[in-house]
Amino acid sequence: IEGLEQGVKDAYLALIMVSAPNLRHLRFGGHFFLDSMHIGNIMRFAISSKPLPTILPHLETVCLERKIPRQREWSERNTEDILPFFYLPKLKNMSIWISDPPTRHIPWPLGTPPCLPNLETLKIHDLREVHLEQTLSITPNLKSLHWEWHYEPGIQDDEFNTHVMDLSLFKPALQPVQQSLVELRIEAHVGVWQWWFPVHRVVNSPPTWLARFPKLKKLRIPVICFTGFDGIHVSHMSGDLVTGECLPHTLEQLDLSDDLLPGASGQILSLPRPK
């Protein structure tokens, strides 16, 4: 009530959620989702009800996204407010912007991880490798994953917000969905940069493990994942990509982006596999 009286946006959103129990599709974005405390409180209460959540029990699609750089607008982590959504049993499609928790293990609100056997599409922003692995482990039938790797130079008190993209960590992070994934989209971005911040770099370890995704048909990935990048220079194209050792035989569409490269413009080189 106090939040409503003060005109807090997410308090109004929480009220909407409580008032519409038959919602199947929910989307909050932009400035409307800068704060999430009231939504988190409502969801934590909802998932504590047995046998099913009392709020949004029929929700199939949820989109919770922020468009503002967290360095400027995010005073607190939103992890605890977003995690309860993973307990909604009928979710099929999910797009979320979630902060890394301060610990290596995700603090699931009910003490044990949920399971989302119906989830087929997941778009996830901001979560780094170690926590991505734990998240994907609860999505056994995921078909489409869009993961946005992000480094925010101005945030120094987050051990997971590192400037190094270490490809050796990608393999275990994606391992839980190796057998089910049909589409994989990886984007990489760096926030507002200043000259005294460490320059991002890519530790190249040829992603030959991609070839062991038996159902993968569509792949979008930064080209520097095959070349490496030391902050100044781009190395030569990995021979494993040239010879096809990194790619599964099922692949039909390959998009190589210029993410993280100096002067990157968002261009994509599309390489369809010949029929």
mmCIF file of C-alpha atoms in Angstrom:
data_model
loop_
_atom_site.group_PDB
_atom_site.id
_atom_site.type_symbol
_atom_site.label_atom_id
_atom_site.label_comp_id
_atom_site.label_asym_id
_atom_site.label_seq_id
_atom_site.Cartn_x
_atom_site.Cartn_y
_atom_site.Cartn_z
ATOM 1 C CA ILE A 1 0.000 0.000 0.000
ATOM 2 C CA GLU A 2 2.812 2.385 0.898
ATOM 3 C CA GLY A 3 4.428 1.804 -2.489
ATOM 4 C CA LEU A 4 1.175 2.613 -4.271
ATOM 5 C CA GLU A 5 0.759 5.791 -2.254
ATOM 6 C CA GLN A 6 4.282 6.855 -3.172
ATOM 7 C CA GLY A 7 3.714 6.133 -6.859
ATOM 8 C CA VAL A 8 6.345 3.392 -7.093
ATOM 9 C CA LYS A 9 6.012 1.828 -10.540
ATOM 10 C CA ASP A 10 6.701 -1.761 -9.602
ATOM 11 C CA ALA A 11 4.072 -1.558 -6.838
ATOM 12 C CA TYR A 12 1.465 -0.914 -9.539
ATOM 13 C CA LEU A 13 2.846 -3.810 -11.572
ATOM 14 C CA ALA A 14 2.596 -6.083 -8.539
ATOM 15 C CA LEU A 15 -1.037 -5.028 -8.093
ATOM 16 C CA ILE A 16 -1.756 -5.883 -11.730
ATOM 17 C CA MET A 17 -0.236 -9.339 -11.253
ATOM 18 C CA VAL A 18 -2.426 -10.020 -8.223
ATOM 19 C CA SER A 19 -5.544 -8.786 -10.029
ATOM 20 C CA ALA A 20 -5.146 -10.949 -13.146
ATOM 21 C CA PRO A 21 -4.834 -14.596 -12.071
ATOM 22 C CA ASN A 22 -5.585 -15.975 -15.544
ATOM 23 C CA LEU A 23 -2.721 -14.231 -17.333
ATOM 24 C CA ARG A 24 -0.855 -16.412 -19.798
ATOM 25 C CA HIS A 25 1.492 -13.782 -21.201
ATOM 26 C CA LEU A 26 3.263 -11.073 -19.192
ATOM 27 C CA ARG A 27 5.710 -8.440 -20.380
ATOM 28 C CA PHE A 28 7.325 -5.671 -18.311
ATOM 29 C CA GLY A 29 10.119 -3.662 -19.888
ATOM 30 C CA GLY A 30 12.039 -0.416 -20.135
ATOM 31 C CA HIS A 31 11.647 2.071 -17.293
ATOM 32 C CA PHE A 32 8.742 0.110 -15.840
ATOM 33 C CA PHE A 33 11.075 -2.589 -14.577
ATOM 34 C CA LEU A 34 13.908 -0.554 -13.072
ATOM 35 C CA ASP A 35 12.657 -1.519 -9.605
ATOM 36 C CA SER A 36 11.402 -4.975 -8.702
ATOM 37 C CA MET A 37 11.161 -5.168 -4.892
ATOM 38 C CA HIS A 38 7.355 -5.271 -4.722
ATOM 39 C CA ILE A 39 7.119 -7.761 -7.582
ATOM 40 C CA GLY A 40 9.678 -9.941 -5.821
ATOM 41 C CA ASN A 41 7.733 -9.839 -2.554
ATOM 42 C CA ILE A 42 4.527 -10.880 -4.314
ATOM 43 C CA MET A 43 6.236 -13.736 -6.160
ATOM 44 C CA ARG A 44 7.995 -15.084 -3.068
ATOM 45 C CA PHE A 45 4.631 -15.222 -1.324
ATOM 46 C CA ALA A 46 3.011 -16.890 -4.335
ATOM 47 C CA ILE A 47 5.480 -19.760 -4.748
ATOM 48 C CA SER A 48 5.272 -20.634 -1.055
ATOM 49 C CA SER A 49 1.683 -21.805 -1.638
ATOM 50 C CA LYS A 50 1.109 -25.508 -2.237
ATOM 51 C CA PRO A 51 0.636 -27.314 -4.500
ATOM 52 C CA LEU A 52 0.647 -24.491 -7.086
ATOM 53 C CA PRO A 53 1.493 -20.783 -6.972
ATOM 54 C CA THR A 54 -1.557 -18.674 -6.147
ATOM 55 C CA ILE A 55 -0.410 -15.894 -8.477
ATOM 56 C CA LEU A 56 0.055 -16.378 -12.234
ATOM 57 C CA PRO A 57 -0.440 -20.176 -12.114
ATOM 58 C CA HIS A 58 -1.244 -20.278 -15.843
ATOM 59 C CA LEU A 59 1.606 -18.056 -17.050
ATOM 60 C CA GLU A 60 3.294 -19.454 -20.165
ATOM 61 C CA THR A 61 5.314 -16.469 -21.387
ATOM 62 C CA VAL A 62 7.136 -13.933 -19.234
ATOM 63 C CA CYS A 63 9.341 -11.061 -20.404
ATOM 64 C CA LEU A 64 11.112 -8.971 -17.746
ATOM 65 C CA GLU A 65 13.690 -6.727 -19.376
ATOM 66 C CA ARG A 66 15.586 -3.546 -18.599
ATOM 67 C CA LYS A 67 17.022 -1.273 -21.255
ATOM 68 C CA ILE A 68 19.095 1.001 -18.997
ATOM 69 C CA PRO A 69 22.791 0.267 -18.238
ATOM 70 C CA ARG A 70 22.913 -1.112 -14.709
ATOM 71 C CA GLN A 71 25.897 1.077 -13.757
ATOM 72 C CA ARG A 72 23.685 4.145 -14.061
ATOM 73 C CA GLU A 73 20.331 2.977 -12.815
ATOM 74 C CA TRP A 74 20.719 -0.241 -10.856
ATOM 75 C CA SER A 75 21.455 0.456 -7.214
ATOM 76 C CA GLU A 76 20.731 -3.109 -6.089
ATOM 77 C CA ARG A 77 20.785 -6.623 -7.508
ATOM 78 C CA ASN A 78 17.450 -7.942 -8.715
ATOM 79 C CA THR A 79 18.394 -11.629 -8.346
ATOM 80 C CA GLU A 80 16.087 -12.454 -5.426
ATOM 81 C CA ASP A 81 13.146 -10.740 -7.128
ATOM 82 C CA ILE A 82 13.503 -12.665 -10.405
ATOM 83 C CA LEU A 83 14.286 -16.179 -9.159
ATOM 84 C CA PRO A 84 10.688 -16.917 -7.994
ATOM 85 C CA PHE A 85 9.500 -16.745 -11.606
ATOM 86 C CA PHE A 86 11.432 -19.960 -12.297
ATOM 87 C CA TYR A 87 8.970 -21.808 -10.061
ATOM 88 C CA LEU A 88 5.969 -21.100 -12.301
ATOM 89 C CA PRO A 89 5.128 -24.614 -13.553
ATOM 90 C CA LYS A 90 3.674 -23.853 -16.987
ATOM 91 C CA LEU A 91 6.354 -21.533 -18.356
ATOM 92 C CA LYS A 92 7.219 -22.162 -22.005
ATOM 93 C CA ASN A 93 8.960 -18.918 -22.971
ATOM 94 C CA MET A 94 11.069 -16.690 -20.750
ATOM 95 C CA SER A 95 13.050 -13.492 -21.343
ATOM 96 C CA ILE A 96 14.707 -12.001 -18.266
ATOM 97 C CA TRP A 97 17.363 -9.544 -17.188
ATOM 98 C CA ILE A 98 18.833 -10.899 -13.958
ATOM 99 C CA SER A 99 21.835 -9.868 -11.880
ATOM 100 C CA ASP A 100 24.478 -12.348 -10.752
ATOM 101 C CA PRO A 101 24.031 -13.219 -7.072
ATOM 102 C CA PRO A 102 26.980 -12.363 -4.796
ATOM 103 C CA THR A 103 27.700 -16.065 -4.174
ATOM 104 C CA ARG A 104 28.796 -18.842 -6.532
ATOM 105 C CA HIS A 105 25.635 -20.819 -5.861
ATOM 106 C CA ILE A 106 22.254 -19.439 -6.850
ATOM 107 C CA PRO A 107 20.153 -18.785 -3.703
ATOM 108 C CA TRP A 108 16.948 -20.476 -4.839
ATOM 109 C CA PRO A 109 14.117 -19.055 -2.681
ATOM 110 C CA LEU A 110 12.626 -22.435 -1.697
ATOM 111 C CA GLY A 111 15.998 -23.924 -0.822
ATOM 112 C CA THR A 112 16.010 -26.354 -3.760
ATOM 113 C CA PRO A 113 16.160 -25.577 -7.495
ATOM 114 C CA PRO A 114 12.914 -25.724 -9.481
ATOM 115 C CA CYS A 115 12.457 -27.746 -12.654
ATOM 116 C CA LEU A 116 10.998 -26.320 -15.856
ATOM 117 C CA PRO A 117 10.357 -29.261 -18.203
ATOM 118 C CA ASN A 118 8.010 -27.169 -20.367
ATOM 119 C CA LEU A 119 10.425 -24.284 -20.961
ATOM 120 C CA GLU A 120 11.489 -24.266 -24.612
ATOM 121 C CA THR A 121 12.742 -20.707 -25.176
ATOM 122 C CA LEU A 122 15.001 -18.726 -22.851
ATOM 123 C CA LYS A 123 16.504 -15.285 -23.380
ATOM 124 C CA ILE A 124 18.750 -14.278 -20.518
ATOM 125 C CA HIS A 125 20.655 -11.034 -20.027
ATOM 126 C CA ASP A 126 23.541 -10.212 -17.724
ATOM 127 C CA LEU A 127 24.055 -13.585 -16.017
ATOM 128 C CA ARG A 128 27.650 -14.785 -16.298
ATOM 129 C CA GLU A 129 28.994 -18.269 -16.945
ATOM 130 C CA VAL A 130 29.004 -19.918 -13.503
ATOM 131 C CA HIS A 131 25.401 -18.957 -12.788
ATOM 132 C CA LEU A 132 24.225 -19.675 -16.322
ATOM 133 C CA GLU A 133 25.201 -23.316 -15.883
ATOM 134 C CA GLN A 134 23.091 -23.624 -12.727
ATOM 135 C CA THR A 135 20.148 -21.947 -14.452
ATOM 136 C CA LEU A 136 20.260 -24.166 -17.532
ATOM 137 C CA SER A 137 20.429 -27.282 -15.365
ATOM 138 C CA ILE A 138 16.720 -26.793 -14.541
ATOM 139 C CA THR A 139 15.648 -26.563 -18.212
ATOM 140 C CA PRO A 140 16.035 -30.141 -19.509
ATOM 141 C CA ASN A 141 14.040 -29.604 -22.714
ATOM 142 C CA LEU A 142 15.235 -26.158 -23.756
ATOM 143 C CA LYS A 143 15.287 -25.700 -27.533
ATOM 144 C CA SER A 144 16.273 -22.053 -27.993
ATOM 145 C CA LEU A 145 18.778 -20.088 -25.891
ATOM 146 C CA HIS A 146 19.644 -16.411 -26.346
ATOM 147 C CA TRP A 147 22.414 -15.472 -23.903
ATOM 148 C CA GLU A 148 23.761 -11.950 -23.609
ATOM 149 C CA TRP A 149 27.252 -11.966 -22.069
ATOM 150 C CA HIS A 150 27.855 -8.602 -20.437
ATOM 151 C CA TYR A 151 30.742 -6.786 -18.767
ATOM 152 C CA GLU A 152 30.134 -3.531 -16.912
ATOM 153 C CA PRO A 153 33.519 -1.766 -16.396
ATOM 154 C CA GLY A 154 32.266 0.652 -13.756
ATOM 155 C CA ILE A 155 31.196 -2.058 -11.293
ATOM 156 C CA GLN A 156 34.131 -3.195 -9.170
ATOM 157 C CA ASP A 157 32.439 -5.062 -6.286
ATOM 158 C CA ASP A 158 31.168 -8.026 -8.302
ATOM 159 C CA GLU A 159 33.640 -10.909 -8.656
ATOM 160 C CA PHE A 160 31.676 -12.363 -11.555
ATOM 161 C CA ASN A 161 31.687 -9.119 -13.543
ATOM 162 C CA THR A 162 35.120 -9.720 -15.078
ATOM 163 C CA HIS A 163 36.567 -8.216 -18.254
ATOM 164 C CA VAL A 164 37.733 -11.601 -19.564
ATOM 165 C CA MET A 165 35.603 -13.743 -21.837
ATOM 166 C CA ASP A 166 37.083 -17.166 -21.133
ATOM 167 C CA LEU A 167 35.720 -19.632 -23.665
ATOM 168 C CA SER A 168 36.815 -22.589 -21.553
ATOM 169 C CA LEU A 169 33.971 -21.636 -19.188
ATOM 170 C CA PHE A 170 31.382 -21.673 -21.966
ATOM 171 C CA LYS A 171 31.484 -25.449 -22.368
ATOM 172 C CA PRO A 172 30.356 -26.361 -18.815
ATOM 173 C CA ALA A 173 27.904 -23.441 -18.802
ATOM 174 C CA LEU A 174 26.077 -24.791 -21.863
ATOM 175 C CA GLN A 175 26.526 -28.484 -21.083
ATOM 176 C CA PRO A 176 23.062 -28.926 -19.471
ATOM 177 C CA VAL A 177 21.264 -28.117 -22.740
ATOM 178 C CA GLN A 178 23.683 -29.785 -25.136
ATOM 179 C CA GLN A 179 21.299 -32.593 -26.088
ATOM 180 C CA SER A 180 18.150 -30.499 -26.568
ATOM 181 C CA LEU A 181 19.267 -27.166 -28.058
ATOM 182 C CA VAL A 182 18.182 -26.369 -31.622
ATOM 183 C CA GLU A 183 19.077 -22.670 -31.635
ATOM 184 C CA LEU A 184 21.907 -20.908 -29.784
ATOM 185 C CA ARG A 185 22.408 -17.163 -29.889
ATOM 186 C CA ILE A 186 25.314 -15.604 -27.968
ATOM 187 C CA GLU A 187 25.775 -11.847 -27.851
ATOM 188 C CA ALA A 188 28.532 -9.990 -26.009
ATOM 189 C CA HIS A 189 28.490 -6.383 -24.862
ATOM 190 C CA VAL A 190 30.513 -4.018 -22.700
ATOM 191 C CA GLY A 191 28.948 -1.139 -20.787
ATOM 192 C CA VAL A 192 30.177 2.444 -20.494
ATOM 193 C CA TRP A 193 33.989 2.364 -20.742
ATOM 194 C CA GLN A 194 36.612 4.797 -19.429
ATOM 195 C CA TRP A 195 40.340 4.779 -20.124
ATOM 196 C CA TRP A 196 41.245 3.601 -16.592
ATOM 197 C CA PHE A 197 39.024 0.513 -16.775
ATOM 198 C CA PRO A 198 40.629 -2.825 -17.760
ATOM 199 C CA VAL A 199 40.233 -3.560 -21.455
ATOM 200 C CA HIS A 200 38.045 -6.560 -22.169
ATOM 201 C CA ARG A 201 39.781 -9.490 -23.815
ATOM 202 C CA VAL A 202 38.896 -12.927 -25.098
ATOM 203 C CA VAL A 203 40.831 -16.011 -24.070
ATOM 204 C CA ASN A 204 40.581 -18.188 -27.130
ATOM 205 C CA SER A 205 39.974 -21.876 -26.642
ATOM 206 C CA PRO A 206 38.534 -23.158 -29.934
ATOM 207 C CA PRO A 207 34.913 -24.114 -29.181
ATOM 208 C CA THR A 208 35.135 -27.571 -30.700
ATOM 209 C CA TRP A 209 32.532 -28.642 -28.140
ATOM 210 C CA LEU A 210 29.903 -26.960 -30.327
ATOM 211 C CA ALA A 211 30.249 -29.863 -32.734
ATOM 212 C CA ARG A 212 28.769 -32.132 -30.062
ATOM 213 C CA PHE A 213 25.371 -30.411 -30.043
ATOM 214 C CA PRO A 214 23.434 -33.085 -31.975
ATOM 215 C CA LYS A 215 20.302 -31.010 -32.744
ATOM 216 C CA LEU A 216 21.765 -27.534 -33.271
ATOM 217 C CA LYS A 217 20.496 -25.889 -36.474
ATOM 218 C CA LYS A 218 20.989 -22.152 -35.861
ATOM 219 C CA LEU A 219 24.034 -20.520 -34.287
ATOM 220 C CA ARG A 220 24.864 -16.864 -33.729
ATOM 221 C CA ILE A 221 28.195 -16.196 -32.033
ATOM 222 C CA PRO A 222 30.851 -13.425 -31.964
ATOM 223 C CA VAL A 223 33.583 -14.101 -34.498
ATOM 224 C CA ILE A 224 36.218 -13.410 -31.824
ATOM 225 C CA CYS A 225 35.200 -16.683 -30.193
ATOM 226 C CA PHE A 226 37.089 -18.296 -33.067
ATOM 227 C CA THR A 227 39.929 -15.776 -33.272
ATOM 228 C CA GLY A 228 40.649 -14.506 -29.769
ATOM 229 C CA PHE A 229 41.181 -10.859 -28.813
ATOM 230 C CA ASP A 230 43.818 -9.402 -26.464
ATOM 231 C CA GLY A 231 42.206 -5.978 -26.193
ATOM 232 C CA ILE A 232 44.138 -4.627 -29.177
ATOM 233 C CA HIS A 233 44.676 -7.326 -31.777
ATOM 234 C CA VAL A 234 42.484 -9.997 -33.293
ATOM 235 C CA SER A 235 44.211 -13.287 -34.015
ATOM 236 C CA HIS A 236 43.822 -15.416 -37.129
ATOM 237 C CA MET A 237 40.665 -17.426 -37.687
ATOM 238 C CA SER A 238 40.759 -20.717 -35.845
ATOM 239 C CA GLY A 239 41.640 -23.632 -38.084
ATOM 240 C CA ASP A 240 38.957 -25.635 -36.330
ATOM 241 C CA LEU A 241 36.316 -23.305 -37.768
ATOM 242 C CA VAL A 242 37.864 -23.342 -41.226
ATOM 243 C CA THR A 243 37.904 -27.141 -41.279
ATOM 244 C CA GLY A 244 34.470 -27.384 -39.717
ATOM 245 C CA GLU A 245 35.662 -29.078 -36.526
ATOM 246 C CA CYS A 246 33.739 -26.552 -34.383
ATOM 247 C CA LEU A 247 30.407 -26.977 -36.109
ATOM 248 C CA PRO A 248 27.828 -29.749 -35.835
ATOM 249 C CA HIS A 249 26.748 -31.417 -39.069
ATOM 250 C CA THR A 250 23.148 -30.488 -38.298
ATOM 251 C CA LEU A 251 23.872 -26.737 -38.554
ATOM 252 C CA GLU A 252 21.822 -24.889 -41.191
ATOM 253 C CA GLN A 253 22.496 -21.240 -40.316
ATOM 254 C CA LEU A 254 25.685 -19.653 -38.927
ATOM 255 C CA ASP A 255 25.822 -15.943 -38.033
ATOM 256 C CA LEU A 256 29.187 -14.466 -37.018
ATOM 257 C CA SER A 257 28.853 -11.063 -35.329
ATOM 258 C CA ASP A 258 31.415 -8.322 -34.661
ATOM 259 C CA ASP A 259 30.477 -8.061 -30.966
ATOM 260 C CA LEU A 260 33.287 -6.685 -28.729
ATOM 261 C CA LEU A 261 35.513 -5.747 -31.661
ATOM 262 C CA PRO A 262 36.858 -2.157 -31.744
ATOM 263 C CA GLY A 263 34.369 -0.010 -33.629
ATOM 264 C CA ALA A 264 31.796 -2.806 -33.650
ATOM 265 C CA SER A 265 28.688 -1.802 -35.561
ATOM 266 C CA GLY A 266 26.477 -4.825 -34.967
ATOM 267 C CA GLN A 267 27.222 -6.289 -38.390
ATOM 268 C CA ILE A 268 26.676 -9.978 -38.932
ATOM 269 C CA LEU A 269 28.229 -12.284 -41.492
ATOM 270 C CA SER A 270 25.685 -14.966 -42.305
ATOM 271 C CA LEU A 271 26.941 -18.270 -43.611
ATOM 272 C CA PRO A 272 24.131 -20.644 -44.588
ATOM 273 C CA ARG A 273 25.205 -24.235 -44.999
ATOM 274 C CA PRO A 274 24.777 -25.337 -48.628
ATOM 275 C CA LYS A 275 21.851 -27.665 -49.173
#
